[in-house]
Protein backbone atom coordinates (compact mmCIF):
# COMPACT_ATOMS: atom_id res chain seq x y z
CA MET A 1 54.99 -74.70 30.14
CA THR A 2 58.79 -75.11 30.39
CA ARG A 3 61.13 -72.13 30.00
CA TRP A 4 62.38 -73.59 26.67
CA CYS A 5 58.82 -73.94 25.31
CA ALA A 6 57.97 -70.40 26.37
CA ALA A 7 61.07 -69.09 24.62
CA LEU A 8 60.24 -71.05 21.46
CA LEU A 9 56.69 -69.68 21.48
CA ALA A 10 58.06 -66.15 21.79
CA VAL A 11 60.37 -66.70 18.79
CA LEU A 12 57.56 -68.16 16.69
CA LEU A 13 55.27 -65.26 17.55
CA TRP A 14 58.04 -62.82 16.62
CA LEU A 15 58.52 -64.53 13.23
CA LEU A 16 54.80 -64.55 12.42
CA PRO A 17 53.21 -61.50 10.79
CA GLN A 18 51.50 -59.42 13.47
CA SER A 19 48.20 -59.61 11.61
CA VAL A 20 48.27 -63.42 11.97
CA VAL A 21 49.06 -63.20 15.69
CA ALA A 22 46.25 -60.68 16.19
CA GLU A 23 43.82 -62.86 14.26
CA ASP A 24 44.76 -65.94 16.29
CA LEU A 25 44.40 -64.00 19.54
CA GLU A 26 41.03 -62.61 18.51
CA THR A 27 39.82 -66.08 17.51
CA LEU A 28 41.02 -67.61 20.76
CA TYR A 29 39.43 -64.84 22.78
CA GLY A 30 36.12 -65.37 21.02
CA ARG A 31 36.22 -69.12 21.61
CA ALA A 32 37.12 -68.67 25.27
CA LEU A 33 34.34 -66.16 25.77
CA GLN A 34 31.79 -68.36 24.04
CA ALA A 35 32.77 -71.35 26.19
CA SER A 36 32.50 -69.27 29.36
CA GLN A 37 29.13 -67.85 28.43
CA SER A 38 27.76 -71.28 27.55
CA GLY A 39 28.85 -72.72 30.90
CA ASP A 40 31.57 -74.96 29.47
CA PHE A 41 34.07 -73.96 32.16
CA VAL A 42 36.27 -77.05 31.73
CA GLY A 43 36.70 -76.20 28.07
CA ALA A 44 37.03 -72.46 28.72
CA LEU A 45 39.96 -72.64 31.14
CA PRO A 46 42.66 -73.87 28.71
CA LEU A 47 41.40 -71.38 26.13
CA TRP A 48 41.85 -68.49 28.57
CA ASP A 49 45.28 -69.89 29.44
CA GLN A 50 46.21 -69.69 25.75
CA VAL A 51 44.85 -66.16 25.45
CA LEU A 52 46.96 -65.07 28.40
CA GLU A 53 50.07 -66.77 27.00
CA LEU A 54 49.69 -64.52 23.97
CA SER A 55 48.57 -61.45 25.92
CA PRO A 56 49.61 -61.78 29.57
CA ASN A 57 48.57 -58.24 30.52
CA ASP A 58 45.01 -58.44 29.23
CA ALA A 59 43.01 -57.34 32.29
CA ALA A 60 39.67 -58.48 30.87
CA ALA A 61 41.03 -61.95 30.00
CA LEU A 62 42.44 -62.31 33.51
CA SER A 63 39.09 -61.39 35.03
CA ASN A 64 37.29 -63.83 32.74
CA ARG A 65 39.70 -66.61 33.64
CA GLY A 66 39.19 -65.78 37.30
CA ASN A 67 35.46 -66.27 36.89
CA VAL A 68 36.06 -69.64 35.26
CA ARG A 69 38.40 -70.68 38.06
CA LEU A 70 35.75 -69.79 40.62
CA ALA A 71 33.12 -71.77 38.71
CA LEU A 72 35.49 -74.77 38.76
CA GLY A 73 35.90 -74.54 42.54
CA ASP A 74 39.19 -72.63 42.74
CA PRO A 75 38.39 -69.39 44.61
CA ASP A 76 42.05 -68.82 45.54
CA GLY A 77 43.08 -68.96 41.89
CA ALA A 78 40.17 -66.69 41.02
CA ILE A 79 41.34 -64.09 43.55
CA VAL A 80 44.87 -64.19 42.09
CA ASP A 81 43.51 -63.48 38.60
CA GLN A 82 41.10 -60.77 39.72
CA THR A 83 43.78 -59.04 41.79
CA ARG A 84 46.15 -59.00 38.81
CA SER A 85 43.32 -57.65 36.65
CA ILE A 86 42.77 -54.86 39.19
CA GLU A 87 46.48 -54.01 39.12
CA LEU A 88 46.33 -53.68 35.32
CA ALA A 89 43.00 -51.81 35.19
CA PRO A 90 42.63 -50.14 38.58
CA GLU A 91 39.45 -48.20 37.77
CA GLU A 92 37.44 -51.12 36.35
CA LEU A 93 34.51 -52.20 38.53
CA ASP A 94 34.00 -55.78 37.35
CA PRO A 95 37.22 -57.30 38.75
CA HIS A 96 36.32 -55.95 42.21
CA LEU A 97 32.84 -57.46 41.92
CA ASN A 98 34.27 -60.76 40.72
CA ARG A 99 36.94 -60.84 43.41
CA GLY A 100 34.30 -60.14 46.04
CA THR A 101 32.32 -63.15 44.84
CA ALA A 102 35.42 -65.35 45.17
CA GLU A 103 36.10 -63.93 48.64
CA GLU A 104 32.54 -64.77 49.63
CA ALA A 105 33.16 -68.36 48.53
CA LEU A 106 35.97 -68.44 51.09
CA GLN A 107 33.72 -66.73 53.66
CA ASP A 108 36.16 -63.84 53.81
CA TRP A 109 33.34 -61.42 54.52
CA ALA A 110 35.53 -58.42 55.36
CA ALA A 111 37.48 -58.64 52.09
CA ALA A 112 34.31 -59.10 50.04
CA GLU A 113 32.65 -56.15 51.75
CA ALA A 114 35.69 -53.97 51.03
CA ASP A 115 35.48 -54.80 47.32
CA TYR A 116 31.75 -54.06 47.14
CA LEU A 117 32.11 -50.80 49.07
CA TRP A 118 34.91 -49.78 46.69
CA ILE A 119 32.44 -50.14 43.83
CA LEU A 120 29.62 -48.35 45.64
CA LYS A 121 31.84 -45.36 46.41
CA ARG A 122 32.16 -44.92 42.66
CA ASP A 123 28.62 -45.93 41.71
CA ALA A 124 26.11 -45.93 44.56
CA THR A 125 23.46 -47.49 42.31
CA ASP A 126 25.43 -50.53 41.15
CA ALA A 127 22.74 -53.18 41.66
CA SER A 128 25.12 -56.16 41.67
CA ALA A 129 27.37 -54.63 44.33
CA LEU A 130 24.35 -53.66 46.44
CA TYR A 131 22.93 -57.16 46.20
CA ASN A 132 26.22 -58.90 46.94
CA LEU A 133 26.86 -56.61 49.90
CA GLY A 134 23.40 -57.59 51.13
CA ASN A 135 24.49 -61.23 50.97
CA VAL A 136 27.60 -60.40 53.01
CA ARG A 137 25.60 -58.55 55.64
CA GLY A 138 23.11 -61.40 55.86
CA SER A 139 25.93 -63.93 56.18
CA THR A 140 27.19 -62.02 59.20
CA GLY A 141 23.70 -61.88 60.74
CA ASP A 142 22.82 -58.26 59.96
CA TRP A 143 19.47 -58.91 58.30
CA ASP A 144 18.23 -55.35 58.77
CA SER A 145 21.10 -54.02 56.65
CA ALA A 146 20.76 -56.93 54.21
CA ARG A 147 17.09 -56.17 53.66
CA ARG A 148 17.78 -52.49 52.95
CA LEU A 149 20.53 -53.37 50.49
CA TYR A 150 18.37 -55.91 48.66
CA GLN A 151 15.64 -53.30 48.30
CA GLN A 152 18.14 -50.74 47.04
CA ALA A 153 19.40 -53.26 44.49
CA ALA A 154 15.84 -53.92 43.30
CA ASP A 155 15.19 -50.17 43.02
CA ALA A 156 18.43 -49.65 41.10
CA ARG A 157 17.64 -52.39 38.58
CA PRO A 158 13.95 -52.77 37.73
CA GLY A 159 13.18 -56.42 37.12
CA PHE A 160 15.85 -57.68 39.55
CA ALA A 161 13.52 -60.40 40.85
CA MET A 162 16.12 -62.18 42.97
CA ALA A 163 16.83 -58.98 44.91
CA ARG A 164 13.12 -58.56 45.66
CA SER A 165 12.84 -62.20 46.72
CA SER A 166 15.87 -61.83 48.98
CA ALA A 167 14.34 -58.73 50.55
CA ALA A 168 11.17 -60.73 51.28
CA LEU A 169 13.22 -63.55 52.80
CA ALA A 170 15.10 -61.05 54.98
CA ALA A 171 11.77 -59.60 56.08
CA TRP A 172 10.63 -63.12 56.99
CA GLN A 173 13.81 -63.58 59.02
CA GLN A 174 12.87 -60.37 60.86
CA GLN A 175 9.34 -61.72 61.44
CA ASP A 176 7.78 -59.10 59.17
CA LEU A 177 5.59 -61.86 57.77
CA VAL A 178 2.76 -59.78 56.28
CA TRP A 179 5.14 -57.72 54.14
CA ALA A 180 7.15 -60.80 53.13
CA GLU A 181 4.04 -62.68 51.99
CA ALA A 182 2.68 -59.70 50.06
CA GLU A 183 6.01 -59.20 48.27
CA LEU A 184 6.34 -62.87 47.36
CA ARG A 185 2.79 -62.93 45.98
CA LYS A 186 3.51 -59.86 43.85
CA LEU A 187 6.65 -61.52 42.50
CA ILE A 188 4.76 -64.70 41.58
CA ARG A 189 2.04 -62.72 39.80
CA ARG A 190 4.68 -60.97 37.74
CA TYR A 191 7.02 -63.97 37.29
CA PRO A 192 4.92 -67.16 37.53
CA LEU A 193 7.92 -69.39 36.76
CA PHE A 194 10.20 -67.84 39.39
CA ALA A 195 11.11 -70.83 41.58
CA ASP A 196 12.68 -68.84 44.42
CA ALA A 197 9.51 -66.93 45.25
CA ARG A 198 7.37 -70.06 44.87
CA ALA A 199 9.60 -72.04 47.24
CA ALA A 200 9.73 -69.20 49.76
CA LEU A 201 5.97 -68.74 49.75
CA SER A 202 5.54 -72.49 50.25
CA GLY A 203 7.50 -72.39 53.48
CA LEU A 204 5.91 -69.16 54.66
CA LEU A 205 2.36 -70.40 54.06
CA TRP A 206 3.08 -73.71 55.75
CA GLN A 207 4.44 -71.88 58.77
CA GLY A 208 1.20 -69.88 58.88
CA GLY A 209 -0.99 -72.99 58.67
CA SER A 210 -2.05 -72.77 55.01
CA SER A 211 -0.71 -76.19 54.08
CA GLY A 212 -2.92 -76.72 51.01
CA GLU A 213 -1.79 -73.57 49.23
CA ALA A 214 1.78 -74.24 50.38
CA GLU A 215 1.72 -77.63 48.65
CA SER A 216 0.39 -76.06 45.47
CA HIS A 217 3.21 -73.50 45.30
CA TRP A 218 5.77 -76.15 46.18
CA ALA A 219 4.63 -78.41 43.34
CA ALA A 220 5.42 -75.55 40.96
CA ALA A 221 8.74 -74.70 42.63
CA ALA A 222 9.96 -78.32 42.69
CA GLY A 223 9.18 -78.71 39.02
CA LEU A 224 11.18 -75.60 38.19
CA ASP A 225 14.31 -76.19 40.29
CA THR A 226 15.08 -79.27 42.40
CA ARG A 227 17.88 -77.53 44.33
CA TYR A 228 15.35 -76.02 46.73
CA ARG A 229 15.21 -79.41 48.44
CA GLN A 230 18.86 -79.00 49.54
CA LYS A 231 19.37 -77.15 52.81
CA GLU A 232 23.11 -76.66 52.22
CA TRP A 233 22.48 -75.13 48.81
CA LEU A 234 19.80 -72.83 50.22
CA LEU A 235 22.07 -71.54 52.97
CA ASP A 236 25.51 -71.56 51.36
CA VAL A 237 24.82 -70.85 47.69
CA ARG A 238 21.42 -69.19 47.39
CA ARG A 239 21.97 -67.47 50.78
CA TRP A 240 18.54 -67.85 52.29
CA PRO A 241 18.27 -66.66 55.90
CA PRO A 242 18.23 -69.44 58.51
CA GLN A 243 14.58 -69.11 59.54
CA PRO A 244 13.07 -69.46 56.03
CA ALA A 245 15.44 -72.33 55.23
CA LYS A 246 14.51 -74.11 58.45
CA GLN A 247 10.79 -73.73 57.80
CA LEU A 248 11.00 -74.93 54.20
CA MET A 249 12.97 -78.00 55.28
CA ALA A 250 10.38 -78.72 58.01
CA PHE A 251 7.61 -78.43 55.43
CA LEU A 252 9.41 -80.82 53.06
CA ALA A 253 10.11 -83.33 55.83
CA LEU A 254 6.40 -83.43 56.69
CA GLU A 255 5.36 -83.61 53.02
CA GLU A 256 7.67 -86.56 52.34
CA ARG A 257 6.41 -88.74 55.22
């Protein structure tokens, strides 16, 4: 927006009754939030831009726009928005969590860890911060710490299936195969349509020589989520440990011959 356009907008807003401005802002905010929540990030970004033109110091809007920027592949822009949100609302936890996620996207592990630890100093049972810190520790090769953090996240939030699955994967990475298999089986009994546990158990069973049952679980996993065929996605997005990812890829290579 040019300086002249910004000045004109300011004059128009000043001339409008404040109730109209507030109504327009509330409507815009609702539309932006709905677009974000529905996954329409391309449509959400200009809506958040408009919200912030009307209310540039809205910490929640900045954090929401930061999340959209990250989803659109702009982690640097996301960090700018989250940092400004933190400056405006220094005691809010969410912008630190969101900034940590963007920092992880840039593999800035130290910065992400600092944001998660900031949260955990204020709330030691924040399941999202515990889980994300587990991802950071795993990404730096500390699977013992990652496993403990995943388990703490699962304890802090009953029903946090991904945390339990990640703990099982970390146990597999540590060669604690009996515990990992038992945990994955328990997850599948409770959540039969949980693709992560199905895919993990496929690779673990194949590694142990139970190829028939491995193929059965994989048929279910592949039907639920095709991304488990992608090694880069497993390692960089889902954050599987290297050993489970390697074994699942070996199983799929053999299956596809």
